[in-house]
Structures are given as structure tokens and as C-alpha cells.
């Protein structure tokens, strides 16, 4: 299955192929949810519903590139069913993938390592409103911490949950208390 963004139409198209050379169109999803900017960077994956054994739902993530000074863009998530050809959302009112303004163009992968979390996602920690004005030294652009995704059914709706992957715990040091201090330019505390 190939998932393609029709950016200006705020639509996601689906294609199937038996040989990865010849593709056949099977359907569209959208427009729905946030249509204030172009749709891009789609992602589609299945997740088991944690508190409903044997139940699986599909998650369609779409990033919306906005040109509004207060947001710049972000990901919206539709949860529903995918039959291998078309996606049907349980609700046309999406959830935000991240409530911050600096998480964009996330991509997912699954079952790595074998038997690991069902789906992990990683996104760009930047924003198109200022990305080109960010200094390039010592670097420009960074990826957010990888996140483990899960689904729960609660209060009559599906909810996408996120946690940093467990492997990040090995990178943590001992907690430090800094006490009272005044933040000042050029002062490094950590």
C-alpha cells in the first residue's frame, strides 16, 4: 500500500501494487479535521487497543503546514479502520499528535527489534515559520526523542498515547538540584 498526500486538496490517496511497479488507485480520505494548510507527510499504521484485547485500529497521521504566525504546523491523527484499500475514520475530529509547535514530519516504524513495541515514531523538532532563520552553527535541526505509541479506548473514544522509548532511561544521569539562580546569557548550568 502506498499512502500519498494530495497536499493542496487536503486529501490522502491510497494505491496498491502486486509488483511495486504498477500502482492502482483505491480511494481517498479527506478533507477533514484541520484544513487550514496543505496536508503532507502522511503515515498509516495499525495499533492494538491496549484495554480491548484482540481489537486493532488504524492510525492515519497527517501533518498540516500552516502559514499562521502562532502555529506554523503540526500533526493531526485520525483513528479508524483500513481494509487494505480505503481508510474510514471513527471520528472526523482528529487528535493532535503533539501539542507543541515543534514536532513535524514524524515517521513511524514497528517491531524493531523483533518483539519490541508495536509502533515507534520520530519527528522533526522544528517549525517552518522560522526553520530557515535558525542559525546553522553548531547545527540546525534535530529530531525529537523516539516515542512509543499505543491506543486506548476511554470515555467513548480512541486515544493515541505516547511515551519516550524505554531505551532512553539508560541515558539519564542522577538528578541534580540547581537551587536558586538567575538565568543569564552565556551562563551554562547543565
PDB file of C-alpha atoms in Angstrom:
ATOM      1  CA  UNK A   1       0.000   0.000   0.000  1.00  0.00           C
ATOM      2  CA  UNK A   2       1.229   3.480  -0.863  1.00  0.00           C
ATOM      3  CA  UNK A   3      -0.155   6.468   1.068  1.00  0.00           C
ATOM      4  CA  UNK A   4       0.112   9.739  -0.900  1.00  0.00           C
ATOM      5  CA  UNK A   5      -0.613  13.305   0.152  1.00  0.00           C
ATOM      6  CA  UNK A   6      -2.667  15.467  -2.209  1.00  0.00           C
ATOM      7  CA  UNK A   7      -1.358  18.498  -0.359  1.00  0.00           C
ATOM      8  CA  UNK A   8      -3.401  21.367  -1.791  1.00  0.00           C
ATOM      9  CA  UNK A   9      -6.610  19.303  -1.869  1.00  0.00           C
ATOM     10  CA  UNK A  10      -6.190  18.311   1.824  1.00  0.00           C
ATOM     11  CA  UNK A  11      -6.656  14.694   0.819  1.00  0.00           C
ATOM     12  CA  UNK A  12      -4.783  11.419   1.290  1.00  0.00           C
ATOM     13  CA  UNK A  13      -4.889   8.879  -1.576  1.00  0.00           C
ATOM     14  CA  UNK A  14      -4.250   5.139  -1.357  1.00  0.00           C
ATOM     15  CA  UNK A  15      -2.685   2.898  -4.007  1.00  0.00           C
ATOM     16  CA  UNK A  16      -1.970  -0.846  -4.120  1.00  0.00           C
ATOM     17  CA  UNK A  17       0.507  -2.844  -6.182  1.00  0.00           C
ATOM     18  CA  UNK A  18       1.407  -6.503  -6.568  1.00  0.00           C
ATOM     19  CA  UNK A  19       4.869  -5.751  -8.018  1.00  0.00           C
ATOM     20  CA  UNK A  20       5.759  -2.252  -6.717  1.00  0.00           C
ATOM     21  CA  UNK A  21       5.904  -1.042 -10.345  1.00  0.00           C
ATOM     22  CA  UNK A  22       2.275  -0.809 -11.388  1.00  0.00           C
ATOM     23  CA  UNK A  23       0.048   1.012  -8.917  1.00  0.00           C
ATOM     24  CA  UNK A  24      -3.749   1.073  -8.767  1.00  0.00           C
ATOM     25  CA  UNK A  25      -5.670   3.873  -7.039  1.00  0.00           C
ATOM     26  CA  UNK A  26      -8.101   2.557  -4.398  1.00  0.00           C
ATOM     27  CA  UNK A  27      -9.527   5.593  -2.605  1.00  0.00           C
ATOM     28  CA  UNK A  28      -9.163   8.875  -0.743  1.00  0.00           C
ATOM     29  CA  UNK A  29      -9.549  10.214   2.756  1.00  0.00           C
ATOM     30  CA  UNK A  30     -10.312  13.880   3.422  1.00  0.00           C
ATOM     31  CA  UNK A  31     -10.616  16.710   3.587  1.00  0.00           C
ATOM     32  CA  UNK A  32     -11.395  16.512   7.317  1.00  0.00           C
ATOM     33  CA  UNK A  33     -10.127  17.991  10.539  1.00  0.00           C
ATOM     34  CA  UNK A  34      -7.645  20.832  10.150  1.00  0.00           C
ATOM     35  CA  UNK A  35      -7.646  22.087   6.563  1.00  0.00           C
ATOM     36  CA  UNK A  36      -6.036  25.470   7.292  1.00  0.00           C
ATOM     37  CA  UNK A  37      -2.841  24.483   5.471  1.00  0.00           C
ATOM     38  CA  UNK A  38      -1.549  21.935   2.994  1.00  0.00           C
ATOM     39  CA  UNK A  39      -1.524  18.283   4.064  1.00  0.00           C
ATOM     40  CA  UNK A  40       1.794  16.468   3.908  1.00  0.00           C
ATOM     41  CA  UNK A  41       3.928  13.691   5.429  1.00  0.00           C
ATOM     42  CA  UNK A  42       1.140  11.092   5.817  1.00  0.00           C
ATOM     43  CA  UNK A  43       1.708   7.968   7.884  1.00  0.00           C
ATOM     44  CA  UNK A  44      -0.569   4.938   8.307  1.00  0.00           C
ATOM     45  CA  UNK A  45      -0.101   2.163  10.862  1.00  0.00           C
ATOM     46  CA  UNK A  46      -2.071  -0.353  12.922  1.00  0.00           C
ATOM     47  CA  UNK A  47      -2.098  -0.411  16.723  1.00  0.00           C
ATOM     48  CA  UNK A  48      -3.702  -2.842  19.148  1.00  0.00           C
ATOM     49  CA  UNK A  49      -6.178  -1.208  21.542  1.00  0.00           C
ATOM     50  CA  UNK A  50      -4.447  -1.708  24.909  1.00  0.00           C
ATOM     51  CA  UNK A  51      -7.551  -2.134  27.053  1.00  0.00           C
ATOM     52  CA  UNK A  52      -9.589  -4.120  24.487  1.00  0.00           C
ATOM     53  CA  UNK A  53      -7.808  -7.441  23.866  1.00  0.00           C
ATOM     54  CA  UNK A  54      -7.963  -8.612  20.252  1.00  0.00           C
ATOM     55  CA  UNK A  55      -9.037  -5.204  18.911  1.00  0.00           C
ATOM     56  CA  UNK A  56      -6.850  -3.259  16.471  1.00  0.00           C
ATOM     57  CA  UNK A  57      -7.405   0.150  14.895  1.00  0.00           C
ATOM     58  CA  UNK A  58      -5.534   2.031  12.195  1.00  0.00           C
ATOM     59  CA  UNK A  59      -3.991   5.448  12.730  1.00  0.00           C
ATOM     60  CA  UNK A  60      -3.680   7.939   9.863  1.00  0.00           C
ATOM     61  CA  UNK A  61      -1.333  10.818  10.718  1.00  0.00           C
ATOM     62  CA  UNK A  62      -1.313  13.917   8.512  1.00  0.00           C
ATOM     63  CA  UNK A  63       0.868  16.989   9.039  1.00  0.00           C
ATOM     64  CA  UNK A  64      -0.683  20.374   8.280  1.00  0.00           C
ATOM     65  CA  UNK A  65       1.708  23.082   7.148  1.00  0.00           C
ATOM     66  CA  UNK A  66       0.102  26.326   8.199  1.00  0.00           C
ATOM     67  CA  UNK A  67       1.243  29.819   7.483  1.00  0.00           C
ATOM     68  CA  UNK A  68      -0.229  31.281  10.646  1.00  0.00           C
ATOM     69  CA  UNK A  69       2.163  33.134  12.945  1.00  0.00           C
ATOM     70  CA  UNK A  70       1.010  31.304  16.072  1.00  0.00           C
ATOM     71  CA  UNK A  71       1.428  27.680  14.965  1.00  0.00           C
ATOM     72  CA  UNK A  72       3.344  27.035  11.756  1.00  0.00           C
ATOM     73  CA  UNK A  73       2.100  23.469  11.552  1.00  0.00           C
ATOM     74  CA  UNK A  74       1.599  20.196  13.306  1.00  0.00           C
ATOM     75  CA  UNK A  75       0.291  16.661  13.065  1.00  0.00           C
ATOM     76  CA  UNK A  76      -3.297  15.541  13.297  1.00  0.00           C
ATOM     77  CA  UNK A  77      -4.320  11.944  13.917  1.00  0.00           C
ATOM     78  CA  UNK A  78      -7.413  10.126  12.674  1.00  0.00           C
ATOM     79  CA  UNK A  79      -8.200   6.722  14.196  1.00  0.00           C
ATOM     80  CA  UNK A  80     -10.339   4.232  12.322  1.00  0.00           C
ATOM     81  CA  UNK A  81     -10.367   1.201  10.045  1.00  0.00           C
ATOM     82  CA  UNK A  82      -8.303   0.385   6.960  1.00  0.00           C
ATOM     83  CA  UNK A  83      -9.330  -2.511   4.720  1.00  0.00           C
ATOM     84  CA  UNK A  84      -6.213  -2.504   2.548  1.00  0.00           C
ATOM     85  CA  UNK A  85      -7.790  -0.061   0.082  1.00  0.00           C
ATOM     86  CA  UNK A  86      -9.549   2.762   1.944  1.00  0.00           C
ATOM     87  CA  UNK A  87      -9.439   4.371   5.380  1.00  0.00           C
ATOM     88  CA  UNK A  88     -12.581   5.207   7.376  1.00  0.00           C
ATOM     89  CA  UNK A  89     -12.131   7.371  10.469  1.00  0.00           C
ATOM     90  CA  UNK A  90     -14.151   6.652  13.610  1.00  0.00           C
ATOM     91  CA  UNK A  91     -14.394  10.431  14.051  1.00  0.00           C
ATOM     92  CA  UNK A  92     -13.721  13.332  11.691  1.00  0.00           C
ATOM     93  CA  UNK A  93     -12.496  15.352  14.683  1.00  0.00           C
ATOM     94  CA  UNK A  94      -8.803  14.436  14.865  1.00  0.00           C
ATOM     95  CA  UNK A  95      -6.469  14.424  17.828  1.00  0.00           C
ATOM     96  CA  UNK A  96      -3.276  16.460  17.818  1.00  0.00           C
ATOM     97  CA  UNK A  97      -0.174  14.328  17.521  1.00  0.00           C
ATOM     98  CA  UNK A  98       1.771  16.761  19.694  1.00  0.00           C
ATOM     99  CA  UNK A  99       0.584  19.883  21.475  1.00  0.00           C
ATOM    100  CA  UNK A 100       3.813  21.778  20.820  1.00  0.00           C
ATOM    101  CA  UNK A 101       4.691  23.739  17.698  1.00  0.00           C
ATOM    102  CA  UNK A 102       7.999  21.993  17.052  1.00  0.00           C
ATOM    103  CA  UNK A 103       7.098  18.414  16.138  1.00  0.00           C
ATOM    104  CA  UNK A 104       6.603  17.837  12.432  1.00  0.00           C
ATOM    105  CA  UNK A 105       7.041  15.270   9.652  1.00  0.00           C
ATOM    106  CA  UNK A 106       7.088  12.298  12.005  1.00  0.00           C
ATOM    107  CA  UNK A 107       7.618   8.821  10.605  1.00  0.00           C
ATOM    108  CA  UNK A 108       6.838   5.505  12.240  1.00  0.00           C
ATOM    109  CA  UNK A 109       8.305   2.029  12.216  1.00  0.00           C
ATOM    110  CA  UNK A 110       7.294  -1.131  14.007  1.00  0.00           C
ATOM    111  CA  UNK A 111       8.545  -4.358  15.547  1.00  0.00           C
ATOM    112  CA  UNK A 112      12.175  -3.242  15.777  1.00  0.00           C
ATOM    113  CA  UNK A 113      13.726  -5.039  17.472  1.00  0.00           C
ATOM    114  CA  UNK A 114      11.614  -8.135  16.948  1.00  0.00           C
ATOM    115  CA  UNK A 115       9.084  -8.349  19.754  1.00  0.00           C
ATOM    116  CA  UNK A 116       9.589  -4.680  20.599  1.00  0.00           C
ATOM    117  CA  UNK A 117       6.898  -2.014  20.874  1.00  0.00           C
ATOM    118  CA  UNK A 118       4.204  -2.174  18.178  1.00  0.00           C
ATOM    119  CA  UNK A 119       4.964   1.312  16.776  1.00  0.00           C
ATOM    120  CA  UNK A 120       7.679   3.905  17.421  1.00  0.00           C
ATOM    121  CA  UNK A 121       7.599   7.379  15.915  1.00  0.00           C
ATOM    122  CA  UNK A 122      10.252  10.036  15.438  1.00  0.00           C
ATOM    123  CA  UNK A 123       9.635  13.632  14.340  1.00  0.00           C
ATOM    124  CA  UNK A 124      11.441  16.783  13.297  1.00  0.00           C
ATOM    125  CA  UNK A 125      11.797  19.254  16.173  1.00  0.00           C
ATOM    126  CA  UNK A 126      11.434  22.443  14.168  1.00  0.00           C
ATOM    127  CA  UNK A 127       8.840  24.709  12.615  1.00  0.00           C
ATOM    128  CA  UNK A 128       8.597  26.040   9.055  1.00  0.00           C
ATOM    129  CA  UNK A 129       7.758  29.524  10.347  1.00  0.00           C
ATOM    130  CA  UNK A 130      11.344  30.026  11.484  1.00  0.00           C
ATOM    131  CA  UNK A 131      13.327  26.977  10.313  1.00  0.00           C
ATOM    132  CA  UNK A 132      15.173  28.944   7.630  1.00  0.00           C
ATOM    133  CA  UNK A 133      16.160  31.659  10.133  1.00  0.00           C
ATOM    134  CA  UNK A 134      17.624  29.289  12.732  1.00  0.00           C
ATOM    135  CA  UNK A 135      21.432  29.613  12.946  1.00  0.00           C
ATOM    136  CA  UNK A 136      23.321  26.786  11.252  1.00  0.00           C
ATOM    137  CA  UNK A 137      26.130  26.546  13.822  1.00  0.00           C
ATOM    138  CA  UNK A 138      26.819  24.408  15.659  1.00  0.00           C
ATOM    139  CA  UNK A 139      23.933  22.646  13.843  1.00  0.00           C
ATOM    140  CA  UNK A 140      20.424  23.270  12.610  1.00  0.00           C
ATOM    141  CA  UNK A 141      17.550  20.878  13.072  1.00  0.00           C
ATOM    142  CA  UNK A 142      17.227  17.960  15.413  1.00  0.00           C
ATOM    143  CA  UNK A 143      14.917  15.007  15.850  1.00  0.00           C
ATOM    144  CA  UNK A 144      12.746  14.616  18.947  1.00  0.00           C
ATOM    145  CA  UNK A 145      13.108  11.654  21.276  1.00  0.00           C
ATOM    146  CA  UNK A 146      11.632   8.478  19.772  1.00  0.00           C
ATOM    147  CA  UNK A 147       8.187   7.746  21.189  1.00  0.00           C
ATOM    148  CA  UNK A 148       6.321   4.502  21.723  1.00  0.00           C
ATOM    149  CA  UNK A 149       2.695   4.796  20.574  1.00  0.00           C
ATOM    150  CA  UNK A 150      -0.316   2.964  21.967  1.00  0.00           C
ATOM    151  CA  UNK A 151      -4.098   3.200  21.738  1.00  0.00           C
ATOM    152  CA  UNK A 152      -6.722   3.142  24.482  1.00  0.00           C
ATOM    153  CA  UNK A 153     -10.494   3.249  24.448  1.00  0.00           C
ATOM    154  CA  UNK A 154     -11.723   5.707  27.063  1.00  0.00           C
ATOM    155  CA  UNK A 155     -14.872   7.796  27.540  1.00  0.00           C
ATOM    156  CA  UNK A 156     -16.380   6.616  24.254  1.00  0.00           C
ATOM    157  CA  UNK A 157     -13.379   7.370  22.037  1.00  0.00           C
ATOM    158  CA  UNK A 158      -9.976   6.049  20.977  1.00  0.00           C
ATOM    159  CA  UNK A 159      -6.986   7.941  22.330  1.00  0.00           C
ATOM    160  CA  UNK A 160      -3.432   7.825  20.988  1.00  0.00           C
ATOM    161  CA  UNK A 161      -0.902   7.709  23.834  1.00  0.00           C
ATOM    162  CA  UNK A 162       2.835   8.404  23.665  1.00  0.00           C
ATOM    163  CA  UNK A 163       5.796   7.629  25.916  1.00  0.00           C
ATOM    164  CA  UNK A 164       9.534   8.039  25.377  1.00  0.00           C
ATOM    165  CA  UNK A 165      11.022   4.669  24.407  1.00  0.00           C
ATOM    166  CA  UNK A 166      12.390   2.651  27.334  1.00  0.00           C
ATOM    167  CA  UNK A 167      15.967   2.692  25.969  1.00  0.00           C
ATOM    168  CA  UNK A 168      16.205   6.428  26.764  1.00  0.00           C
ATOM    169  CA  UNK A 169      16.238   5.632  30.500  1.00  0.00           C
ATOM    170  CA  UNK A 170      19.853   4.436  30.118  1.00  0.00           C
ATOM    171  CA  UNK A 171      20.870   7.966  29.085  1.00  0.00           C
ATOM    172  CA  UNK A 172      19.591   9.627  32.246  1.00  0.00           C
ATOM    173  CA  UNK A 173      22.024  10.751  34.890  1.00  0.00           C
ATOM    174  CA  UNK A 174      21.424  11.305  38.568  1.00  0.00           C
ATOM    175  CA  UNK A 175      19.014  14.147  39.405  1.00  0.00           C
ATOM    176  CA  UNK A 176      20.663  17.460  40.300  1.00  0.00           C
ATOM    177  CA  UNK A 177      19.205  20.345  42.235  1.00  0.00           C
ATOM    178  CA  UNK A 178      20.404  23.725  40.999  1.00  0.00           C
ATOM    179  CA  UNK A 179      18.910  25.770  43.811  1.00  0.00           C
ATOM    180  CA  UNK A 180      18.044  29.422  43.297  1.00  0.00           C
ATOM    181  CA  UNK A 181      19.779  31.094  40.362  1.00  0.00           C
ATOM    182  CA  UNK A 182      19.381  33.858  37.822  1.00  0.00           C
ATOM    183  CA  UNK A 183      19.417  32.896  34.174  1.00  0.00           C
ATOM    184  CA  UNK A 184      21.971  34.940  32.264  1.00  0.00           C
ATOM    185  CA  UNK A 185      23.287  34.906  28.707  1.00  0.00           C
ATOM    186  CA  UNK A 186      26.400  32.778  28.392  1.00  0.00           C
ATOM    187  CA  UNK A 187      25.892  31.000  31.715  1.00  0.00           C
ATOM    188  CA  UNK A 188      25.850  27.213  31.352  1.00  0.00           C
ATOM    189  CA  UNK A 189      24.136  25.379  34.201  1.00  0.00           C
ATOM    190  CA  UNK A 190      23.969  21.823  32.900  1.00  0.00           C
TER     191      UNK A 190
END
